[in-house]
Coordinates of C-alpha atoms in Angstrom, one line a residue:
X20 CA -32.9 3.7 -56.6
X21 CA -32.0 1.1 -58.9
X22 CA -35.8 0.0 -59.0
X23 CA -36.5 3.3 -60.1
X24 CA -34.4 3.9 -62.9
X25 CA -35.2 0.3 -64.3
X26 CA -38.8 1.5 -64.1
X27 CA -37.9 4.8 -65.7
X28 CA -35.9 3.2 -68.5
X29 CA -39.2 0.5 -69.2
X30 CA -41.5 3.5 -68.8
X31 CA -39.5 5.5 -71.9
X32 CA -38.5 2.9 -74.0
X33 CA -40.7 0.1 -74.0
X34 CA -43.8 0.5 -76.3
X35 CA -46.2 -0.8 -73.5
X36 CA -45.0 -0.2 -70.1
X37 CA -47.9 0.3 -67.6
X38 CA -46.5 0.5 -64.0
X39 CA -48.6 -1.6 -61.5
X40 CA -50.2 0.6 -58.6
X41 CA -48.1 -1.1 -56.0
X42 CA -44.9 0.0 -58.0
X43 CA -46.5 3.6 -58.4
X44 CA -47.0 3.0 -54.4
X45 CA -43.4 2.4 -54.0
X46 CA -42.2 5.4 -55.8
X47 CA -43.9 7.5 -53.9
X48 CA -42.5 6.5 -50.8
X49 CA -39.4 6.4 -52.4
X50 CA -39.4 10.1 -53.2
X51 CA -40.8 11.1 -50.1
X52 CA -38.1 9.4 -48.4
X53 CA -35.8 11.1 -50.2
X54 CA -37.5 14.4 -49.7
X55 CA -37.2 14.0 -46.4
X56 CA -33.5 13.1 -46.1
X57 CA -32.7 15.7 -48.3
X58 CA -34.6 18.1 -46.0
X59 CA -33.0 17.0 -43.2
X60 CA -29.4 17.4 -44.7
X61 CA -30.4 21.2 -45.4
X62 CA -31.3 21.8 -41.8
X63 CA -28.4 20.9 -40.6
X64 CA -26.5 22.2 -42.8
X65 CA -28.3 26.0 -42.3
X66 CA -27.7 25.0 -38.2
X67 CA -23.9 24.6 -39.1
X68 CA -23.7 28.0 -41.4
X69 CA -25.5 30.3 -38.4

């Protein structure tokens, strides 16, 4: 996650930050990483409530 918000932080306040299309590639995966932890957490936390 760090990655990301040292991307992020270029990306808004640098005047020419262009991310590469592996580091756009890594994002993604990333976030659907993420995405899929965070669905994961929901489930069993919907199991847990029923």
């Amino acid at each position: 996650m760090a990655e990301s918000e040292e991307i992020r932080h270029a990306s808004d306040y640098d005047d020419f930050y262009i991310a590469t299309k592996v580091e756009a590639e890594e994002q993604i995966q990333t976030a659907k990483e993420l995405v899929k932890l965070v669905e994961e957490y929901v489930q069993k936390r919907w199991a847990q409530e029923e």
